[in-house]
Amino acid sequence: MSSIVALETSDIRFPTSLSLDGSDAMNPDPDYSAAYVIVRSDAGDGISGHSFVFTIGRGNDVQVAAIDALAGHLVGRELEPLLADMGGTFREIVGDSQLRWLGPEKGVMHMAIGAVINALWDIKAKRAGLPLWQLLARMSPEEIVDLVDFRYLTNVLTREDALEILRAAVPGRAEREAALMESGYPGYTTSPGWLGYSDEKLERLAREAMAAGFTQIKLKVGADLDDDIRRFRRAREVCGPDFPIAIDANQRWEVSEAIEWVTALAEFHPAWVEEPTSPDDVLGHAEIARAVAPIRVATGEHAQNRMIFKQLLQANAISVMQIDAVRVAGVNENIANLLLAAKFTVPVCPHAGGVGLCEAVQHLSMFDFVAVSGSRDGRMIEYVDHLHEHFVVPTEIRNGSYAPPVAPGAGMEMKPASIAEFTWRGRHAAA
Amino acid sequence: MSSIVALETSDIRFPTSLSLDGSDAMNPDPDYSAAYVIVRSDAGDGISGHSFVFTIGRGNDVQVAAIDALAGHLVGRELEPLLADMGGTFREIVGDSQLRWLGPEKGVMHMAIGAVINALWDIKAKRAGLPLWQLLARMSPEEIVDLVDFRYLTNVLTREDALEILRAAVPGRAEREAALMESGYPGYTTSPGWLGYSDEKLERLAREAMAAGFTQIKLKVGADLDDDIRRFRRAREVCGPDFPIAIDANQRWEVSEAIEWVTALAEFHPAWVEEPTSPDDVLGHAEIARAVAPIRVATGEHAQNRMIFKQLLQANAISVMQIDAVRVAGVNENIANLLLAAKFTVPVCPHAGGVGLCEAVQHLSMFDFVAVSGSRDGRMIEYVDHLHEHFVVPTEIRNGSYAPPVAPGAGMEMKPASIAEFTWRGRHAAA
């Protein structure tokens, strides 16, 4: 038996606002940041659990404080029972009756819970000597459903429904794992499409993205319709009539505005329209989806928990589901999200980018392919070519696809030198 | 001109868990707490703005950190322009493009914004020499709509819709203000119904509540059906067949469970069923509402923002809307919520209790009566007889009704001695 001896946090901020990387209609000047946590034990095996919540700058200290508030659930506890029953560990922490008031199950406190859950998964995968995706994909259907909290889902997805989905995917697991090792998991890239970039930069990056083998590109829209039309036209000219180009409004619109704007861009055949309005507005998304069909609506990077995904699916509000590795309460809740998507046969195309989100979320898509949906068709992971150099196991893109990570762990571990250099001291070093 | 010179915060926790006051099916041992903020200026007028976020113990420090993170929006700023354009002030702070990522518009960060907005309203009302309800109720319809952020509401409520509602209520404002001063605003009480209380205590407190003139009592339910049946039967015997008795499940149930449980309690005629399931599950509430009709569904104390209330109303999921003074981004967002309720002619019966929630929310209901809905019919404010002694202007109940506060301000100011005594030092003084 070993015990958890420390939960160490760091406030890490990268000065991305200086280059307008990541600029969109809602987020003009993000500083990609991580409220970073390391869970340390006295096992003497050299293994620690690494994880973070992604934020975009101010407030990263608040997110760190929320992670710190969870120390009482972990420090001093025996590690093995927590790892052996990750479903129970999840339910215990999410269910803290006092902390729960601060959400419940949403926002800063919920993301903090996700960070510590993911750090424990990192330890569990490292101890197993497997990358997280493979650890999960080799669990039995019974073990997987034990990880999921079906609370508030049972009118749509029961434990039995989930077992049925997972059991149906058991045949072929080995073949799909081999296929993944062979050809990876499809990626698409948002790199060309940031609002702060010139048309020339957009065109150059779009060409590069196609040449690199990416499945799709995405353009940020929503600040100015004339600009959007011009940019989309130029992208379409570069990419040709058939290459998928999605658009992303980053919550910028009212429901009626979304319908008008997307209709005005329909001639360019958007592959999907992402985050057209408030992420909380399930019924608004459904109204938009009905009006702009057959153009598909996508959302999820700000969906606060499994109850929102449940409703988005129930209401036929989305045709593409975009989970995020660090917005919800970690791996466990994202398994619930993957099962909900499978129940509705809606493809999951995760949100990534920021800092470390690609490294983290690829494990969930690969697990989904091997053991849940059983398919890569129409599925792809977002890719943005930023800040990967700070990770111990950076994502590897081959011919536009994510190569499966083989190193043990959950993939969120940052290099000590990067942690040291970008730890926030009240201003950017360059400022 | 004066400037804001400080934003002072305190972590205040009352040891309510020691007496099981406030125990329910989801919250077995709350320690009623306040993440308290004082906004100080250099005006030299002796006026400071007081406000808080209510929590139930652990995590109150995280909530304090979130309020501290807003200092940059206030400290050093000229006060008068902020107060003169409270709508703009609200939009500026809610719209902080980096902090927004931590919600958006939900949870810890959103409640923190509510605290500083409410503290500014406290200053504004004190400077006007009016209690908040009267300050708001004497504004013109145009001034009131300028306070509201209609973003994400316009498919249901536009500025023009809101003006129409408010203009229709202008005639009779003076009469309703006089009626309020004369007979107050109806209250109901949850004091008898906490799960931790014995049947004898329940019966005694129910008798006392009726004798005190309260309009309704409420019982906590959801832990054990047999207990709930027994407790409801005894309450019904004490109160007679016609006295309104509501039930509150505090989010305890699945959708199907809620329907079964409420059906099993239907013979006792619950006045409403409150928080039957996850506060995020709009469609679930709608499903429950259809199944248990004509028993009414009520919710809102955990509704994270105006977009959730919009959808609850759109989906016919609630027949009673329960705003909370400190869950959303302050007075401004609650005015949006009151306008949404008026649009759907759904009565607002605010959540209160905790610490200071009665003191705070009464202003909103009184404003609603005078200037928005124009009605007290079917409306009442929750009342719990806890911790009022810590406030500079404690609520005053007369014959079961809230007497309108006449002291200038927003009513959330705590006594300095209480702040000093209950400032958290890592454990309760009694422990």
mmCIF file of C-alpha atoms in Angstrom, chain A residues 197-380:
data_model
loop_
_atom_site.group_PDB
_atom_site.id
_atom_site.type_symbol
_atom_site.label_atom_id
_atom_site.label_comp_id
_atom_site.label_asym_id
_atom_site.label_seq_id
_atom_site.Cartn_x
_atom_site.Cartn_y
_atom_site.Cartn_z
ATOM 1 C CA TYR A 197 -4.768 36.085 -39.363
ATOM 2 C CA SER A 198 -4.530 37.822 -42.758
ATOM 3 C CA ASP A 199 -6.200 36.308 -45.829
ATOM 4 C CA GLU A 200 -2.788 35.436 -47.192
ATOM 5 C CA LYS A 201 -1.854 33.569 -44.038
ATOM 6 C CA LEU A 202 -5.211 31.779 -44.116
ATOM 7 C CA GLU A 203 -4.643 30.648 -47.709
ATOM 8 C CA ARG A 204 -1.104 29.529 -47.088
ATOM 9 C CA LEU A 205 -2.068 27.568 -43.985
ATOM 10 C CA ALA A 206 -5.081 26.011 -45.728
ATOM 11 C CA ARG A 207 -2.817 24.758 -48.511
ATOM 12 C CA GLU A 208 -0.369 23.424 -45.973
ATOM 13 C CA ALA A 209 -3.155 21.678 -44.053
ATOM 14 C CA MET A 210 -4.369 19.852 -47.155
ATOM 15 C CA ALA A 211 -0.810 18.926 -48.125
ATOM 16 C CA ALA A 212 -0.236 17.599 -44.612
ATOM 17 C CA GLY A 213 -3.143 15.187 -45.018
ATOM 18 C CA PHE A 214 -5.659 16.716 -42.624
ATOM 19 C CA THR A 215 -9.262 15.631 -43.125
ATOM 20 C CA GLN A 216 -10.833 19.063 -42.690
ATOM 21 C CA ILE A 217 -10.041 22.661 -41.826
ATOM 22 C CA LYS A 218 -12.071 25.076 -39.746
ATOM 23 C CA LEU A 219 -12.586 28.811 -39.977
ATOM 24 C CA LYS A 220 -13.500 31.100 -37.120
ATOM 25 C CA VAL A 221 -16.508 33.262 -38.009
ATOM 26 C CA GLY A 222 -18.986 35.556 -36.332
ATOM 27 C CA ALA A 223 -17.308 38.930 -36.005
ATOM 28 C CA ASP A 224 -18.233 40.392 -39.409
ATOM 29 C CA LEU A 225 -20.344 38.719 -42.080
ATOM 30 C CA ASP A 226 -18.634 40.347 -45.065
ATOM 31 C CA ASP A 227 -15.242 39.254 -43.745
ATOM 32 C CA ASP A 228 -16.563 35.752 -43.199
ATOM 33 C CA ILE A 229 -17.915 35.513 -46.741
ATOM 34 C CA ARG A 230 -14.608 36.740 -48.175
ATOM 35 C CA ARG A 231 -12.497 34.425 -46.037
ATOM 36 C CA PHE A 232 -14.720 31.397 -46.664
ATOM 37 C CA ARG A 233 -14.697 32.090 -50.435
ATOM 38 C CA ARG A 234 -10.913 32.286 -50.479
ATOM 39 C CA ALA A 235 -10.601 29.099 -48.435
ATOM 40 C CA ARG A 236 -13.030 27.342 -50.766
ATOM 41 C CA GLU A 237 -10.979 28.472 -53.781
ATOM 42 C CA VAL A 238 -7.810 27.113 -52.232
ATOM 43 C CA CYS A 239 -9.319 23.845 -51.015
ATOM 44 C CA GLY A 240 -11.670 23.080 -53.881
ATOM 45 C CA PRO A 241 -15.400 22.324 -53.804
ATOM 46 C CA ASP A 242 -15.275 19.032 -51.904
ATOM 47 C CA PHE A 243 -12.771 19.481 -49.099
ATOM 48 C CA PRO A 244 -14.572 19.763 -45.740
ATOM 49 C CA ILE A 245 -14.404 23.246 -44.222
ATOM 50 C CA ALA A 246 -16.199 23.759 -40.916
ATOM 51 C CA ILE A 247 -17.050 27.105 -39.332
ATOM 52 C CA ASP A 248 -16.941 28.041 -35.663
ATOM 53 C CA ALA A 249 -18.786 31.038 -34.191
ATOM 54 C CA ASN A 250 -17.585 30.589 -30.608
ATOM 55 C CA GLN A 251 -21.015 31.372 -29.122
ATOM 56 C CA ARG A 252 -21.207 34.719 -30.796
ATOM 57 C CA TRP A 253 -24.801 34.704 -32.062
ATOM 58 C CA GLU A 254 -28.399 34.991 -31.006
ATOM 59 C CA VAL A 255 -30.561 32.140 -32.312
ATOM 60 C CA SER A 256 -32.058 34.189 -35.158
ATOM 61 C CA GLU A 257 -28.648 35.690 -36.007
ATOM 62 C CA ALA A 258 -27.118 32.215 -36.211
ATOM 63 C CA ILE A 259 -29.779 31.110 -38.644
ATOM 64 C CA GLU A 260 -29.329 34.182 -40.861
ATOM 65 C CA TRP A 261 -25.520 34.079 -40.767
ATOM 66 C CA VAL A 262 -25.237 30.370 -41.513
ATOM 67 C CA THR A 263 -27.771 30.721 -44.297
ATOM 68 C CA ALA A 264 -25.615 33.477 -45.797
ATOM 69 C CA LEU A 265 -22.596 31.155 -45.720
ATOM 70 C CA ALA A 266 -24.481 28.076 -46.926
ATOM 71 C CA GLU A 267 -23.263 28.467 -50.532
ATOM 72 C CA PHE A 268 -19.775 27.528 -49.329
ATOM 73 C CA HIS A 269 -21.037 24.245 -47.838
ATOM 74 C CA PRO A 270 -19.808 24.365 -44.259
ATOM 75 C CA ALA A 271 -19.057 20.880 -42.940
ATOM 76 C CA TRP A 272 -20.592 21.977 -39.663
ATOM 77 C CA VAL A 273 -21.386 25.122 -37.733
ATOM 78 C CA GLU A 274 -19.827 25.044 -34.307
ATOM 79 C CA GLU A 275 -20.947 26.833 -31.130
ATOM 80 C CA PRO A 276 -23.505 29.040 -32.861
ATOM 81 C CA THR A 277 -24.888 30.411 -29.586
ATOM 82 C CA SER A 278 -24.757 30.018 -25.794
ATOM 83 C CA PRO A 279 -23.498 26.543 -24.858
ATOM 84 C CA ASP A 280 -26.263 26.419 -22.246
ATOM 85 C CA ASP A 281 -29.026 26.867 -24.787
ATOM 86 C CA VAL A 282 -30.052 23.337 -25.740
ATOM 87 C CA LEU A 283 -33.383 24.466 -27.160
ATOM 88 C CA GLY A 284 -31.697 27.289 -29.056
ATOM 89 C CA HIS A 285 -29.282 24.830 -30.673
ATOM 90 C CA ALA A 286 -32.230 22.636 -31.611
ATOM 91 C CA GLU A 287 -34.003 25.602 -33.214
ATOM 92 C CA ILE A 288 -30.866 26.469 -35.182
ATOM 93 C CA ALA A 289 -30.319 22.843 -36.220
ATOM 94 C CA ARG A 290 -33.844 22.583 -37.620
ATOM 95 C CA ALA A 291 -33.462 25.853 -39.524
ATOM 96 C CA VAL A 292 -30.044 25.276 -41.103
ATOM 97 C CA ALA A 293 -30.403 21.564 -41.934
ATOM 98 C CA PRO A 294 -28.787 19.800 -43.735
ATOM 99 C CA ILE A 295 -25.845 21.869 -42.425
ATOM 100 C CA ARG A 296 -24.859 20.144 -39.211
ATOM 101 C CA VAL A 297 -24.628 21.811 -35.798
ATOM 102 C CA ALA A 298 -21.699 20.914 -33.538
ATOM 103 C CA THR A 299 -20.981 21.874 -29.961
ATOM 104 C CA GLY A 300 -19.570 20.642 -26.669
ATOM 105 C CA GLU A 301 -16.288 22.256 -25.711
ATOM 106 C CA HIS A 302 -18.177 24.321 -23.146
ATOM 107 C CA ALA A 303 -20.835 21.702 -22.321
ATOM 108 C CA GLN A 304 -20.518 21.635 -18.580
ATOM 109 C CA ASN A 305 -21.423 18.011 -17.902
ATOM 110 C CA ARG A 306 -23.110 14.842 -19.153
ATOM 111 C CA MET A 307 -26.603 16.262 -18.510
ATOM 112 C CA ILE A 308 -26.088 18.916 -21.165
ATOM 113 C CA PHE A 309 -24.851 16.362 -23.705
ATOM 114 C CA LYS A 310 -27.827 14.163 -22.869
ATOM 115 C CA GLN A 311 -30.228 16.960 -23.693
ATOM 116 C CA LEU A 312 -28.386 18.129 -26.816
ATOM 117 C CA LEU A 313 -28.788 14.596 -28.135
ATOM 118 C CA GLN A 314 -32.389 14.178 -26.961
ATOM 119 C CA ALA A 315 -33.387 17.434 -28.648
ATOM 120 C CA ASN A 316 -31.623 16.594 -31.953
ATOM 121 C CA ALA A 317 -29.688 19.810 -31.382
ATOM 122 C CA ILE A 318 -26.323 18.447 -32.541
ATOM 123 C CA SER A 319 -25.120 16.121 -35.280
ATOM 124 C CA VAL A 320 -21.503 16.296 -34.147
ATOM 125 C CA MET A 321 -20.531 16.043 -30.480
ATOM 126 C CA GLN A 322 -17.400 17.837 -29.325
ATOM 127 C CA ILE A 323 -16.175 16.569 -26.016
ATOM 128 C CA ASP A 324 -13.314 18.334 -24.258
ATOM 129 C CA ALA A 325 -10.831 16.475 -22.051
ATOM 130 C CA VAL A 326 -10.815 19.028 -19.232
ATOM 131 C CA ARG A 327 -14.210 20.793 -19.223
ATOM 132 C CA VAL A 328 -16.060 18.011 -17.414
ATOM 133 C CA ALA A 329 -15.107 15.884 -14.415
ATOM 134 C CA GLY A 330 -12.414 13.919 -16.183
ATOM 135 C CA VAL A 331 -12.125 10.574 -17.908
ATOM 136 C CA ASN A 332 -15.084 9.054 -16.072
ATOM 137 C CA GLU A 333 -17.583 11.678 -17.146
ATOM 138 C CA ASN A 334 -16.225 11.640 -20.691
ATOM 139 C CA ILE A 335 -16.844 7.910 -20.873
ATOM 140 C CA ALA A 336 -20.480 8.706 -20.049
ATOM 141 C CA ASN A 337 -20.425 11.284 -22.851
ATOM 142 C CA LEU A 338 -19.005 8.781 -25.343
ATOM 143 C CA LEU A 339 -21.690 6.272 -24.389
ATOM 144 C CA LEU A 340 -24.422 8.881 -24.842
ATOM 145 C CA ALA A 341 -23.080 9.680 -28.312
ATOM 146 C CA ALA A 342 -22.961 5.987 -29.184
ATOM 147 C CA LYS A 343 -26.555 5.557 -28.004
ATOM 148 C CA PHE A 344 -27.632 8.269 -30.446
ATOM 149 C CA THR A 345 -25.112 7.212 -33.143
ATOM 150 C CA VAL A 346 -23.748 10.754 -33.253
ATOM 151 C CA PRO A 347 -20.042 11.014 -34.103
ATOM 152 C CA VAL A 348 -17.690 12.477 -31.507
ATOM 153 C CA CYS A 349 -15.143 14.967 -32.896
ATOM 154 C CA PRO A 350 -13.341 16.301 -29.827
ATOM 155 C CA HIS A 351 -12.366 19.866 -29.190
ATOM 156 C CA ALA A 352 -8.608 20.310 -28.869
ATOM 157 C CA GLY A 353 -5.915 22.919 -29.264
ATOM 158 C CA GLY A 354 -5.242 25.324 -26.446
ATOM 159 C CA VAL A 355 -2.368 23.895 -24.480
ATOM 160 C CA GLY A 356 -2.221 20.123 -24.050
ATOM 161 C CA LEU A 357 -5.773 19.437 -25.145
ATOM 162 C CA CYS A 358 -4.610 17.412 -28.150
ATOM 163 C CA GLU A 359 -2.313 15.384 -25.935
ATOM 164 C CA ALA A 360 -5.178 14.658 -23.545
ATOM 165 C CA VAL A 361 -8.233 14.075 -25.690
ATOM 166 C CA GLN A 362 -6.680 11.739 -28.275
ATOM 167 C CA HIS A 363 -6.834 8.974 -25.648
ATOM 168 C CA LEU A 364 -10.597 9.299 -25.436
ATOM 169 C CA SER A 365 -11.178 9.141 -29.195
ATOM 170 C CA MET A 366 -8.902 6.142 -29.554
ATOM 171 C CA PHE A 367 -10.689 4.378 -26.701
ATOM 172 C CA ASP A 368 -13.992 5.244 -28.371
ATOM 173 C CA PHE A 369 -12.868 3.701 -31.654
ATOM 174 C CA VAL A 370 -11.582 0.477 -30.126
ATOM 175 C CA ALA A 371 -14.212 -0.152 -27.454
ATOM 176 C CA VAL A 372 -17.301 2.070 -27.732
ATOM 177 C CA SER A 373 -18.478 3.306 -31.137
ATOM 178 C CA GLY A 374 -16.143 0.954 -32.958
ATOM 179 C CA SER A 375 -15.805 3.444 -35.787
ATOM 180 C CA ARG A 376 -13.590 6.214 -37.146
ATOM 181 C CA ASP A 377 -16.073 7.105 -39.893
ATOM 182 C CA GLY A 378 -16.947 10.805 -39.864
ATOM 183 C CA ARG A 379 -14.866 11.203 -36.716
ATOM 184 C CA MET A 380 -11.758 13.298 -36.268
#
